[in-house]
């Protein structure tokens, strides 16, 4: 793991030590999220490394996140209806909403396949024509999937990244679209049946990790102010 990700894990540990004391006198703001370990997950007592990082950032201001995990369709409907405060999932027309960055900044997504001797690379994506790639359902209709389709690659939509990676280990699809942190997490959790996957040398797309804010939420301005303060 790189140093930035290790720092986030340290924040998780730190937040576990202070959370009980801080919770006694803090106010809470709701945070929408979908299951995406290790970043946002109900499997972690603090809601994942991004939730823990957020809590460590706001705790000294007596403000704590309250994770609200939802399936993708319900989360998207909640964002569209406007009944939300903050979200790790981008709202429609995300450019119209304020947001703050996380320490992860940007995630790079690659194709993952069962490890082979030949290097996993290409000159043009269309060289993979006729292959199938498993990816999470929230990617449906995006520019990324349009690019895959134009290259002759068939997207297979699944409900979780774990399911996508498992389909590769069981040889049900050729590739899975994933980031290295999530792949390492599932590998360490023993969820890939001991199979080693390899990432393509080229990335497929990049995603900037941010927390989006609803201006109508009474905590929005306070959170923006907290993130504007220099780190101690």
PDB file of N, CA, C and O in Angstrom, residues 85-163:
ATOM      1  N   UNK A  85     -28.030  15.617   2.865  1.00  0.00           N
ATOM      2  CA  UNK A  85     -27.148  16.641   3.420  1.00  0.00           C
ATOM      3  C   UNK A  85     -25.756  16.562   2.799  1.00  0.00           C
ATOM      4  O   UNK A  85     -25.294  17.515   2.185  1.00  0.00           O
ATOM      5  N   UNK A  86     -25.094  15.418   2.956  1.00  0.00           N
ATOM      6  CA  UNK A  86     -23.782  15.207   2.344  1.00  0.00           C
ATOM      7  C   UNK A  86     -23.762  13.819   1.715  1.00  0.00           C
ATOM      8  O   UNK A  86     -24.539  12.943   2.092  1.00  0.00           O
ATOM      9  N   UNK A  87     -22.853  13.615   0.770  1.00  0.00           N
ATOM     10  CA  UNK A  87     -22.832  12.334   0.066  1.00  0.00           C
ATOM     11  C   UNK A  87     -21.449  12.061  -0.524  1.00  0.00           C
ATOM     12  O   UNK A  87     -20.818  12.961  -1.083  1.00  0.00           O
ATOM     13  N   UNK A  88     -20.993  10.820  -0.379  1.00  0.00           N
ATOM     14  CA  UNK A  88     -19.772  10.397  -1.054  1.00  0.00           C
ATOM     15  C   UNK A  88     -20.062   9.968  -2.492  1.00  0.00           C
ATOM     16  O   UNK A  88     -19.141   9.749  -3.269  1.00  0.00           O
ATOM     17  N   UNK A  89     -21.327   9.833  -2.840  1.00  0.00           N
ATOM     18  CA  UNK A  89     -21.727   9.554  -4.220  1.00  0.00           C
ATOM     19  C   UNK A  89     -22.103  10.872  -4.882  1.00  0.00           C
ATOM     20  O   UNK A  89     -22.803  11.700  -4.279  1.00  0.00           O
ATOM     21  N   UNK A  90     -21.650  11.123  -6.093  1.00  0.00           N
ATOM     22  CA  UNK A  90     -21.935  12.417  -6.726  1.00  0.00           C
ATOM     23  C   UNK A  90     -23.401  12.565  -7.103  1.00  0.00           C
ATOM     24  O   UNK A  90     -24.017  11.629  -7.624  1.00  0.00           O
ATOM     25  N   UNK A  91     -23.990  13.732  -6.870  1.00  0.00           N
ATOM     26  CA  UNK A  91     -25.364  13.991  -7.309  1.00  0.00           C
ATOM     27  C   UNK A  91     -25.402  14.269  -8.807  1.00  0.00           C
ATOM     28  O   UNK A  91     -24.376  14.503  -9.442  1.00  0.00           O
ATOM     29  N   UNK A  92     -26.618  14.223  -9.359  1.00  0.00           N
ATOM     30  CA  UNK A  92     -26.794  14.615 -10.749  1.00  0.00           C
ATOM     31  C   UNK A  92     -26.416  16.089 -10.892  1.00  0.00           C
ATOM     32  O   UNK A  92     -26.696  16.893 -10.004  1.00  0.00           O
ATOM     33  N   UNK A  93     -25.756  16.418 -12.001  1.00  0.00           N
ATOM     34  CA  UNK A  93     -25.259  17.785 -12.188  1.00  0.00           C
ATOM     35  C   UNK A  93     -24.344  18.190 -11.032  1.00  0.00           C
ATOM     36  O   UNK A  93     -24.505  19.243 -10.403  1.00  0.00           O
ATOM     37  N   UNK A  94     -23.372  17.314 -10.764  1.00  0.00           N
ATOM     38  CA  UNK A  94     -22.499  17.505  -9.607  1.00  0.00           C
ATOM     39  C   UNK A  94     -21.772  18.842  -9.611  1.00  0.00           C
ATOM     40  O   UNK A  94     -21.415  19.375  -8.557  1.00  0.00           O
ATOM     41  N   UNK A  95     -21.572  19.414 -10.792  1.00  0.00           N
ATOM     42  CA  UNK A  95     -20.867  20.699 -10.872  1.00  0.00           C
ATOM     43  C   UNK A  95     -21.664  21.832 -10.220  1.00  0.00           C
ATOM     44  O   UNK A  95     -21.112  22.896  -9.922  1.00  0.00           O
ATOM     45  N   UNK A  96     -22.966  21.600  -9.981  1.00  0.00           N
ATOM     46  CA  UNK A  96     -23.803  22.621  -9.370  1.00  0.00           C
ATOM     47  C   UNK A  96     -23.774  22.571  -7.848  1.00  0.00           C
ATOM     48  O   UNK A  96     -24.425  23.389  -7.188  1.00  0.00           O
ATOM     49  N   UNK A  97     -23.035  21.628  -7.274  1.00  0.00           N
ATOM     50  CA  UNK A  97     -23.011  21.450  -5.824  1.00  0.00           C
ATOM     51  C   UNK A  97     -21.600  21.677  -5.288  1.00  0.00           C
ATOM     52  O   UNK A  97     -20.617  21.269  -5.912  1.00  0.00           O
ATOM     53  N   UNK A  98     -21.497  22.305  -4.119  1.00  0.00           N
ATOM     54  CA  UNK A  98     -20.174  22.431  -3.494  1.00  0.00           C
ATOM     55  C   UNK A  98     -19.679  21.065  -3.035  1.00  0.00           C
ATOM     56  O   UNK A  98     -20.468  20.156  -2.774  1.00  0.00           O
ATOM     57  N   UNK A  99     -18.376  20.927  -2.946  1.00  0.00           N
ATOM     58  CA  UNK A  99     -17.793  19.665  -2.487  1.00  0.00           C
ATOM     59  C   UNK A  99     -16.443  19.940  -1.857  1.00  0.00           C
ATOM     60  O   UNK A  99     -15.838  20.998  -2.067  1.00  0.00           O
ATOM     61  N   UNK A 100     -15.974  18.968  -1.078  1.00  0.00           N
ATOM     62  CA  UNK A 100     -14.646  19.065  -0.464  1.00  0.00           C
ATOM     63  C   UNK A 100     -13.889  17.789  -0.810  1.00  0.00           C
ATOM     64  O   UNK A 100     -14.480  16.717  -0.968  1.00  0.00           O
ATOM     65  N   UNK A 101     -12.581  17.909  -0.934  1.00  0.00           N
ATOM     66  CA  UNK A 101     -11.780  16.765  -1.351  1.00  0.00           C
ATOM     67  C   UNK A 101     -11.411  15.899  -0.157  1.00  0.00           C
ATOM     68  O   UNK A 101     -11.359  16.366   0.988  1.00  0.00           O
ATOM     69  N   UNK A 102     -11.151  14.627  -0.411  1.00  0.00           N
ATOM     70  CA  UNK A 102     -10.633  13.715   0.603  1.00  0.00           C
ATOM     71  C   UNK A 102      -9.136  13.557   0.373  1.00  0.00           C
ATOM     72  O   UNK A 102      -8.591  13.984  -0.638  1.00  0.00           O
ATOM     73  N   UNK A 103      -8.450  12.914   1.310  1.00  0.00           N
ATOM     74  CA  UNK A 103      -7.004  12.747   1.182  1.00  0.00           C
ATOM     75  C   UNK A 103      -6.641  11.774   0.069  1.00  0.00           C
ATOM     76  O   UNK A 103      -5.498  11.747  -0.388  1.00  0.00           O
ATOM     77  N   UNK A 104      -7.618  10.980  -0.389  1.00  0.00           N
ATOM     78  CA  UNK A 104      -7.328  10.057  -1.483  1.00  0.00           C
ATOM     79  C   UNK A 104      -7.167  10.795  -2.809  1.00  0.00           C
ATOM     80  O   UNK A 104      -6.484  10.328  -3.711  1.00  0.00           O
ATOM     81  N   UNK A 105      -7.836  11.942  -2.909  1.00  0.00           N
ATOM     82  CA  UNK A 105      -7.795  12.800  -4.087  1.00  0.00           C
ATOM     83  C   UNK A 105      -8.334  12.085  -5.326  1.00  0.00           C
ATOM     84  O   UNK A 105      -9.428  12.350  -5.784  1.00  0.00           O
ATOM     85  N   UNK A 106      -7.567  11.164  -5.902  1.00  0.00           N
ATOM     86  CA  UNK A 106      -7.985  10.549  -7.158  1.00  0.00           C
ATOM     87  C   UNK A 106      -7.719   9.047  -7.154  1.00  0.00           C
ATOM     88  O   UNK A 106      -6.645   8.590  -6.767  1.00  0.00           O
ATOM     89  N   UNK A 107      -8.728   8.283  -7.574  1.00  0.00           N
ATOM     90  CA  UNK A 107      -8.586   6.835  -7.709  1.00  0.00           C
ATOM     91  C   UNK A 107      -8.434   6.490  -9.184  1.00  0.00           C
ATOM     92  O   UNK A 107      -9.165   7.004 -10.025  1.00  0.00           O
ATOM     93  N   UNK A 108      -7.502   5.615  -9.485  1.00  0.00           N
ATOM     94  CA  UNK A 108      -7.314   5.136 -10.855  1.00  0.00           C
ATOM     95  C   UNK A 108      -7.908   3.742 -10.973  1.00  0.00           C
ATOM     96  O   UNK A 108      -7.632   2.870 -10.143  1.00  0.00           O
ATOM     97  N   UNK A 109      -8.719   3.550 -11.992  1.00  0.00           N
ATOM     98  CA  UNK A 109      -9.370   2.263 -12.218  1.00  0.00           C
ATOM     99  C   UNK A 109      -8.721   1.553 -13.400  1.00  0.00           C
ATOM    100  O   UNK A 109      -8.509   2.142 -14.457  1.00  0.00           O
ATOM    101  N   UNK A 110      -8.420   0.272 -13.194  1.00  0.00           N
ATOM    102  CA  UNK A 110      -7.771  -0.557 -14.204  1.00  0.00           C
ATOM    103  C   UNK A 110      -8.612  -1.799 -14.458  1.00  0.00           C
ATOM    104  O   UNK A 110      -9.505  -2.140 -13.671  1.00  0.00           O
ATOM    105  N   UNK A 111      -8.325  -2.482 -15.540  1.00  0.00           N
ATOM    106  CA  UNK A 111      -8.898  -3.804 -15.766  1.00  0.00           C
ATOM    107  C   UNK A 111      -8.066  -4.822 -15.000  1.00  0.00           C
ATOM    108  O   UNK A 111      -6.833  -4.753 -14.986  1.00  0.00           O
ATOM    109  N   UNK A 112      -8.741  -5.771 -14.361  1.00  0.00           N
ATOM    110  CA  UNK A 112      -8.062  -6.851 -13.641  1.00  0.00           C
ATOM    111  C   UNK A 112      -8.396  -8.182 -14.301  1.00  0.00           C
ATOM    112  O   UNK A 112      -9.546  -8.439 -14.654  1.00  0.00           O
ATOM    113  N   UNK A 113      -7.368  -9.030 -14.456  1.00  0.00           N
ATOM    114  CA  UNK A 113      -7.545 -10.354 -15.030  1.00  0.00           C
ATOM    115  C   UNK A 113      -6.754 -11.361 -14.205  1.00  0.00           C
ATOM    116  O   UNK A 113      -5.915 -10.991 -13.362  1.00  0.00           O
ATOM    117  N   UNK A 114      -7.012 -12.639 -14.436  1.00  0.00           N
ATOM    118  CA  UNK A 114      -6.202 -13.673 -13.801  1.00  0.00           C
ATOM    119  C   UNK A 114      -4.761 -13.506 -14.285  1.00  0.00           C
ATOM    120  O   UNK A 114      -4.518 -13.287 -15.474  1.00  0.00           O
ATOM    121  N   UNK A 115      -3.823 -13.595 -13.363  1.00  0.00           N
ATOM    122  CA  UNK A 115      -2.424 -13.333 -13.690  1.00  0.00           C
ATOM    123  C   UNK A 115      -1.913 -14.257 -14.799  1.00  0.00           C
ATOM    124  O   UNK A 115      -2.147 -15.455 -14.786  1.00  0.00           O
ATOM    125  N   UNK A 116      -1.213 -13.665 -15.750  1.00  0.00           N
ATOM    126  CA  UNK A 116      -0.650 -14.398 -16.881  1.00  0.00           C
ATOM    127  C   UNK A 116       0.809 -13.995 -17.087  1.00  0.00           C
ATOM    128  O   UNK A 116       1.301 -13.039 -16.490  1.00  0.00           O
ATOM    129  N   UNK A 117       1.507 -14.725 -17.943  1.00  0.00           N
ATOM    130  CA  UNK A 117       2.915 -14.428 -18.196  1.00  0.00           C
ATOM    131  C   UNK A 117       3.083 -13.168 -19.047  1.00  0.00           C
ATOM    132  O   UNK A 117       3.981 -12.371 -18.823  1.00  0.00           O
ATOM    133  N   UNK A 118       2.234 -13.015 -20.041  1.00  0.00           N
ATOM    134  CA  UNK A 118       2.348 -11.863 -20.940  1.00  0.00           C
ATOM    135  C   UNK A 118       1.937 -10.582 -20.222  1.00  0.00           C
ATOM    136  O   UNK A 118       1.019 -10.589 -19.393  1.00  0.00           O
ATOM    137  N   UNK A 119       2.592  -9.452 -20.499  1.00  0.00           N
ATOM    138  CA  UNK A 119       2.205  -8.171 -19.879  1.00  0.00           C
ATOM    139  C   UNK A 119       0.763  -7.811 -20.238  1.00  0.00           C
ATOM    140  O   UNK A 119       0.312  -8.068 -21.360  1.00  0.00           O
ATOM    141  N   UNK A 120       0.073  -7.217 -19.290  1.00  0.00           N
ATOM    142  CA  UNK A 120      -1.320  -6.827 -19.518  1.00  0.00           C
ATOM    143  C   UNK A 120      -1.331  -5.382 -20.000  1.00  0.00           C
ATOM    144  O   UNK A 120      -1.411  -4.443 -19.216  1.00  0.00           O
ATOM    145  N   UNK A 121      -1.241  -5.214 -21.316  1.00  0.00           N
ATOM    146  CA  UNK A 121      -1.206  -3.892 -21.906  1.00  0.00           C
ATOM    147  C   UNK A 121      -1.767  -3.943 -23.324  1.00  0.00           C
ATOM    148  O   UNK A 121      -1.976  -5.015 -23.886  1.00  0.00           O
ATOM    149  N   UNK A 122      -2.014  -2.761 -23.889  1.00  0.00           N
ATOM    150  CA  UNK A 122      -2.524  -2.663 -25.250  1.00  0.00           C
ATOM    151  C   UNK A 122      -2.137  -1.305 -25.825  1.00  0.00           C
ATOM    152  O   UNK A 122      -1.797  -0.372 -25.094  1.00  0.00           O
ATOM    153  N   UNK A 123      -2.159  -1.223 -27.116  1.00  0.00           N
ATOM    154  CA  UNK A 123      -1.929   0.046 -27.794  1.00  0.00           C
ATOM    155  C   UNK A 123      -3.244   0.804 -27.938  1.00  0.00           C
ATOM    156  O   UNK A 123      -3.304   2.016 -27.716  1.00  0.00           O
ATOM    157  N   UNK A 124      -4.308   0.077 -28.312  1.00  0.00           N
ATOM    158  CA  UNK A 124      -5.643   0.650 -28.417  1.00  0.00           C
ATOM    159  C   UNK A 124      -6.619  -0.300 -27.735  1.00  0.00           C
ATOM    160  O   UNK A 124      -6.490  -1.517 -27.824  1.00  0.00           O
ATOM    161  N   UNK A 125      -7.600   0.293 -27.082  1.00  0.00           N
ATOM    162  CA  UNK A 125      -8.547  -0.502 -26.306  1.00  0.00           C
ATOM    163  C   UNK A 125      -9.303  -1.505 -27.182  1.00  0.00           C
ATOM    164  O   UNK A 125      -9.702  -2.576 -26.718  1.00  0.00           O
ATOM    165  N   UNK A 126      -9.479  -1.190 -28.459  1.00  0.00           N
ATOM    166  CA  UNK A 126     -10.228  -2.069 -29.350  1.00  0.00           C
ATOM    167  C   UNK A 126      -9.514  -3.404 -29.570  1.00  0.00           C
ATOM    168  O   UNK A 126     -10.116  -4.341 -30.120  1.00  0.00           O
ATOM    169  N   UNK A 127      -8.266  -3.523 -29.133  1.00  0.00           N
ATOM    170  CA  UNK A 127      -7.571  -4.806 -29.193  1.00  0.00           C
ATOM    171  C   UNK A 127      -8.233  -5.835 -28.280  1.00  0.00           C
ATOM    172  O   UNK A 127      -8.024  -7.038 -28.439  1.00  0.00           O
ATOM    173  N   UNK A 128      -9.046  -5.381 -27.338  1.00  0.00           N
ATOM    174  CA  UNK A 128      -9.753  -6.265 -26.405  1.00  0.00           C
ATOM    175  C   UNK A 128     -11.174  -6.560 -26.894  1.00  0.00           C
ATOM    176  O   UNK A 128     -11.997  -7.054 -26.119  1.00  0.00           O
ATOM    177  N   UNK A 129     -11.452  -6.274 -28.143  1.00  0.00           N
ATOM    178  CA  UNK A 129     -12.782  -6.493 -28.705  1.00  0.00           C
ATOM    179  C   UNK A 129     -13.229  -7.947 -28.491  1.00  0.00           C
ATOM    180  O   UNK A 129     -12.450  -8.886 -28.652  1.00  0.00           O
ATOM    181  N   UNK A 130     -14.496  -8.103 -28.101  1.00  0.00           N
ATOM    182  CA  UNK A 130     -15.066  -9.428 -27.887  1.00  0.00           C
ATOM    183  C   UNK A 130     -14.947  -9.932 -26.465  1.00  0.00           C
ATOM    184  O   UNK A 130     -15.528 -10.972 -26.127  1.00  0.00           O
ATOM    185  N   UNK A 131     -14.221  -9.208 -25.614  1.00  0.00           N
ATOM    186  CA  UNK A 131     -14.070  -9.618 -24.215  1.00  0.00           C
ATOM    187  C   UNK A 131     -15.222  -9.058 -23.373  1.00  0.00           C
ATOM    188  O   UNK A 131     -15.928  -8.137 -23.785  1.00  0.00           O
ATOM    189  N   UNK A 132     -15.356  -9.607 -22.181  1.00  0.00           N
ATOM    190  CA  UNK A 132     -16.376  -9.156 -21.240  1.00  0.00           C
ATOM    191  C   UNK A 132     -15.704  -8.617 -19.983  1.00  0.00           C
ATOM    192  O   UNK A 132     -14.723  -9.180 -19.496  1.00  0.00           O
ATOM    193  N   UNK A 133     -16.253  -7.521 -19.465  1.00  0.00           N
ATOM    194  CA  UNK A 133     -15.714  -6.931 -18.241  1.00  0.00           C
ATOM    195  C   UNK A 133     -16.849  -6.712 -17.241  1.00  0.00           C
ATOM    196  O   UNK A 133     -17.902  -6.168 -17.590  1.00  0.00           O
ATOM    197  N   UNK A 134     -16.643  -7.176 -16.012  1.00  0.00           N
ATOM    198  CA  UNK A 134     -17.623  -6.972 -14.943  1.00  0.00           C
ATOM    199  C   UNK A 134     -17.322  -5.653 -14.234  1.00  0.00           C
ATOM    200  O   UNK A 134     -16.163  -5.353 -13.927  1.00  0.00           O
ATOM    201  N   UNK A 135     -18.355  -4.870 -13.988  1.00  0.00           N
ATOM    202  CA  UNK A 135     -18.194  -3.600 -13.299  1.00  0.00           C
ATOM    203  C   UNK A 135     -19.460  -3.274 -12.534  1.00  0.00           C
ATOM    204  O   UNK A 135     -20.531  -3.801 -12.833  1.00  0.00           O
ATOM    205  N   UNK A 136     -19.329  -2.412 -11.534  1.00  0.00           N
ATOM    206  CA  UNK A 136     -20.476  -2.131 -10.678  1.00  0.00           C
ATOM    207  C   UNK A 136     -21.552  -1.373 -11.459  1.00  0.00           C
ATOM    208  O   UNK A 136     -21.262  -0.597 -12.365  1.00  0.00           O
ATOM    209  N   UNK A 137     -22.785  -1.601 -11.047  1.00  0.00           N
ATOM    210  CA  UNK A 137     -23.941  -1.116 -11.795  1.00  0.00           C
ATOM    211  C   UNK A 137     -24.002   0.407 -11.894  1.00  0.00           C
ATOM    212  O   UNK A 137     -24.586   0.951 -12.829  1.00  0.00           O
ATOM    213  N   UNK A 138     -23.386   1.107 -10.937  1.00  0.00           N
ATOM    214  CA  UNK A 138     -23.416   2.568 -10.979  1.00  0.00           C
ATOM    215  C   UNK A 138     -22.663   3.130 -12.179  1.00  0.00           C
ATOM    216  O   UNK A 138     -22.799   4.314 -12.513  1.00  0.00           O
ATOM    217  N   UNK A 139     -21.861   2.300 -12.849  1.00  0.00           N
ATOM    218  CA  UNK A 139     -21.113   2.742 -14.028  1.00  0.00           C
ATOM    219  C   UNK A 139     -21.959   2.726 -15.300  1.00  0.00           C
ATOM    220  O   UNK A 139     -21.545   3.262 -16.326  1.00  0.00           O
ATOM    221  N   UNK A 140     -23.138   2.128 -15.236  1.00  0.00           N
ATOM    222  CA  UNK A 140     -23.969   2.001 -16.437  1.00  0.00           C
ATOM    223  C   UNK A 140     -24.329   3.376 -16.995  1.00  0.00           C
ATOM    224  O   UNK A 140     -24.750   4.278 -16.273  1.00  0.00           O
ATOM    225  N   UNK A 141     -24.148   3.541 -18.303  1.00  0.00           N
ATOM    226  CA  UNK A 141     -24.503   4.785 -18.964  1.00  0.00           C
ATOM    227  C   UNK A 141     -23.455   5.877 -18.882  1.00  0.00           C
ATOM    228  O   UNK A 141     -23.683   6.981 -19.400  1.00  0.00           O
ATOM    229  N   UNK A 142     -22.309   5.597 -18.258  1.00  0.00           N
ATOM    230  CA  UNK A 142     -21.262   6.614 -18.142  1.00  0.00           C
ATOM    231  C   UNK A 142     -20.395   6.660 -19.401  1.00  0.00           C
ATOM    232  O   UNK A 142     -20.473   5.787 -20.263  1.00  0.00           O
ATOM    233  N   UNK A 143     -19.544   7.672 -19.481  1.00  0.00           N
ATOM    234  CA  UNK A 143     -18.629   7.772 -20.611  1.00  0.00           C
ATOM    235  C   UNK A 143     -17.677   6.581 -20.656  1.00  0.00           C
ATOM    236  O   UNK A 143     -17.264   6.140 -21.735  1.00  0.00           O
ATOM    237  N   UNK A 144     -17.339   6.080 -19.484  1.00  0.00           N
ATOM    238  CA  UNK A 144     -16.428   4.935 -19.426  1.00  0.00           C
ATOM    239  C   UNK A 144     -17.035   3.712 -20.097  1.00  0.00           C
ATOM    240  O   UNK A 144     -16.380   3.053 -20.920  1.00  0.00           O
ATOM    241  N   UNK A 145     -18.290   3.406 -19.775  1.00  0.00           N
ATOM    242  CA  UNK A 145     -18.915   2.234 -20.384  1.00  0.00           C
ATOM    243  C   UNK A 145     -19.183   2.473 -21.868  1.00  0.00           C
ATOM    244  O   UNK A 145     -19.120   1.533 -22.668  1.00  0.00           O
ATOM    245  N   UNK A 146     -19.457   3.719 -22.242  1.00  0.00           N
ATOM    246  CA  UNK A 146     -19.628   4.013 -23.666  1.00  0.00           C
ATOM    247  C   UNK A 146     -18.328   3.749 -24.422  1.00  0.00           C
ATOM    248  O   UNK A 146     -18.337   3.219 -25.535  1.00  0.00           O
ATOM    249  N   UNK A 147     -17.202   4.099 -23.804  1.00  0.00           N
ATOM    250  CA  UNK A 147     -15.912   3.830 -24.426  1.00  0.00           C
ATOM    251  C   UNK A 147     -15.641   2.339 -24.564  1.00  0.00           C
ATOM    252  O   UNK A 147     -15.088   1.892 -25.577  1.00  0.00           O
ATOM    253  N   UNK A 148     -16.043   1.566 -23.564  1.00  0.00           N
ATOM    254  CA  UNK A 148     -15.877   0.116 -23.632  1.00  0.00           C
ATOM    255  C   UNK A 148     -16.718  -0.463 -24.768  1.00  0.00           C
ATOM    256  O   UNK A 148     -16.244  -1.298 -25.548  1.00  0.00           O
ATOM    257  N   UNK A 149     -17.953  -0.006 -24.856  1.00  0.00           N
ATOM    258  CA  UNK A 149     -18.847  -0.501 -25.904  1.00  0.00           C
ATOM    259  C   UNK A 149     -18.318  -0.144 -27.293  1.00  0.00           C
ATOM    260  O   UNK A 149     -18.368  -0.965 -28.215  1.00  0.00           O
ATOM    261  N   UNK A 150     -17.814   1.057 -27.441  1.00  0.00           N
ATOM    262  CA  UNK A 150     -17.274   1.486 -28.735  1.00  0.00           C
ATOM    263  C   UNK A 150     -16.047   0.657 -29.130  1.00  0.00           C
ATOM    264  O   UNK A 150     -15.773   0.476 -30.311  1.00  0.00           O
ATOM    265  N   UNK A 151     -15.331   0.145 -28.122  1.00  0.00           N
ATOM    266  CA  UNK A 151     -14.162  -0.695 -28.398  1.00  0.00           C
ATOM    267  C   UNK A 151     -14.546  -2.161 -28.619  1.00  0.00           C
ATOM    268  O   UNK A 151     -13.680  -2.991 -28.877  1.00  0.00           O
ATOM    269  N   UNK A 152     -15.857  -2.468 -28.524  1.00  0.00           N
ATOM    270  CA  UNK A 152     -16.313  -3.841 -28.734  1.00  0.00           C
ATOM    271  C   UNK A 152     -16.226  -4.712 -27.501  1.00  0.00           C
ATOM    272  O   UNK A 152     -16.295  -5.939 -27.586  1.00  0.00           O
ATOM    273  N   UNK A 153     -16.096  -4.091 -26.323  1.00  0.00           N
ATOM    274  CA  UNK A 153     -16.028  -4.817 -25.052  1.00  0.00           C
ATOM    275  C   UNK A 153     -17.409  -4.809 -24.413  1.00  0.00           C
ATOM    276  O   UNK A 153     -18.064  -3.758 -24.345  1.00  0.00           O
ATOM    277  N   UNK A 154     -17.862  -5.957 -23.949  1.00  0.00           N
ATOM    278  CA  UNK A 154     -19.204  -6.066 -23.375  1.00  0.00           C
ATOM    279  C   UNK A 154     -19.166  -5.857 -21.865  1.00  0.00           C
ATOM    280  O   UNK A 154     -18.514  -6.622 -21.147  1.00  0.00           O
ATOM    281  N   UNK A 155     -19.851  -4.825 -21.339  1.00  0.00           N
ATOM    282  CA  UNK A 155     -19.912  -4.645 -19.886  1.00  0.00           C
ATOM    283  C   UNK A 155     -20.954  -5.573 -19.257  1.00  0.00           C
ATOM    284  O   UNK A 155     -22.056  -5.733 -19.794  1.00  0.00           O
ATOM    285  N   UNK A 156     -20.595  -6.184 -18.142  1.00  0.00           N
ATOM    286  CA  UNK A 156     -21.504  -7.028 -17.365  1.00  0.00           C
ATOM    287  C   UNK A 156     -21.684  -6.339 -16.018  1.00  0.00           C
ATOM    288  O   UNK A 156     -20.755  -6.257 -15.219  1.00  0.00           O
ATOM    289  N   UNK A 157     -22.884  -5.826 -15.754  1.00  0.00           N
ATOM    290  CA  UNK A 157     -23.117  -5.032 -14.556  1.00  0.00           C
ATOM    291  C   UNK A 157     -23.458  -5.921 -13.363  1.00  0.00           C
ATOM    292  O   UNK A 157     -24.277  -6.843 -13.466  1.00  0.00           O
ATOM    293  N   UNK A 158     -22.817  -5.635 -12.237  1.00  0.00           N
ATOM    294  CA  UNK A 158     -23.028  -6.405 -11.012  1.00  0.00           C
ATOM    295  C   UNK A 158     -23.283  -5.435  -9.863  1.00  0.00           C
ATOM    296  O   UNK A 158     -23.105  -4.219  -9.996  1.00  0.00           O
ATOM    297  N   UNK A 159     -23.676  -5.992  -8.722  1.00  0.00           N
ATOM    298  CA  UNK A 159     -24.077  -5.148  -7.593  1.00  0.00           C
ATOM    299  C   UNK A 159     -22.931  -4.713  -6.690  1.00  0.00           C
ATOM    300  O   UNK A 159     -23.101  -3.812  -5.864  1.00  0.00           O
ATOM    301  N   UNK A 160     -21.782  -5.360  -6.797  1.00  0.00           N
ATOM    302  CA  UNK A 160     -20.665  -5.009  -5.933  1.00  0.00           C
ATOM    303  C   UNK A 160     -19.343  -5.296  -6.629  1.00  0.00           C
ATOM    304  O   UNK A 160     -19.278  -6.135  -7.538  1.00  0.00           O
ATOM    305  N   UNK A 161     -18.310  -4.634  -6.176  1.00  0.00           N
ATOM    306  CA  UNK A 161     -16.984  -4.859  -6.731  1.00  0.00           C
ATOM    307  C   UNK A 161     -16.488  -6.261  -6.383  1.00  0.00           C
ATOM    308  O   UNK A 161     -15.797  -6.904  -7.179  1.00  0.00           O
ATOM    309  N   UNK A 162     -16.856  -6.737  -5.195  1.00  0.00           N
ATOM    310  CA  UNK A 162     -16.465  -8.099  -4.813  1.00  0.00           C
ATOM    311  C   UNK A 162     -17.017  -9.116  -5.810  1.00  0.00           C
ATOM    312  O   UNK A 162     -16.323 -10.052  -6.223  1.00  0.00           O
ATOM    313  N   UNK A 163     -18.262  -8.914  -6.213  1.00  0.00           N
ATOM    314  CA  UNK A 163     -18.881  -9.822  -7.188  1.00  0.00           C
ATOM    315  C   UNK A 163     -18.157  -9.757  -8.528  1.00  0.00           C
ATOM    316  O   UNK A 163     -17.924 -10.787  -9.168  1.00  0.00           O
TER     317      UNK A 163
END
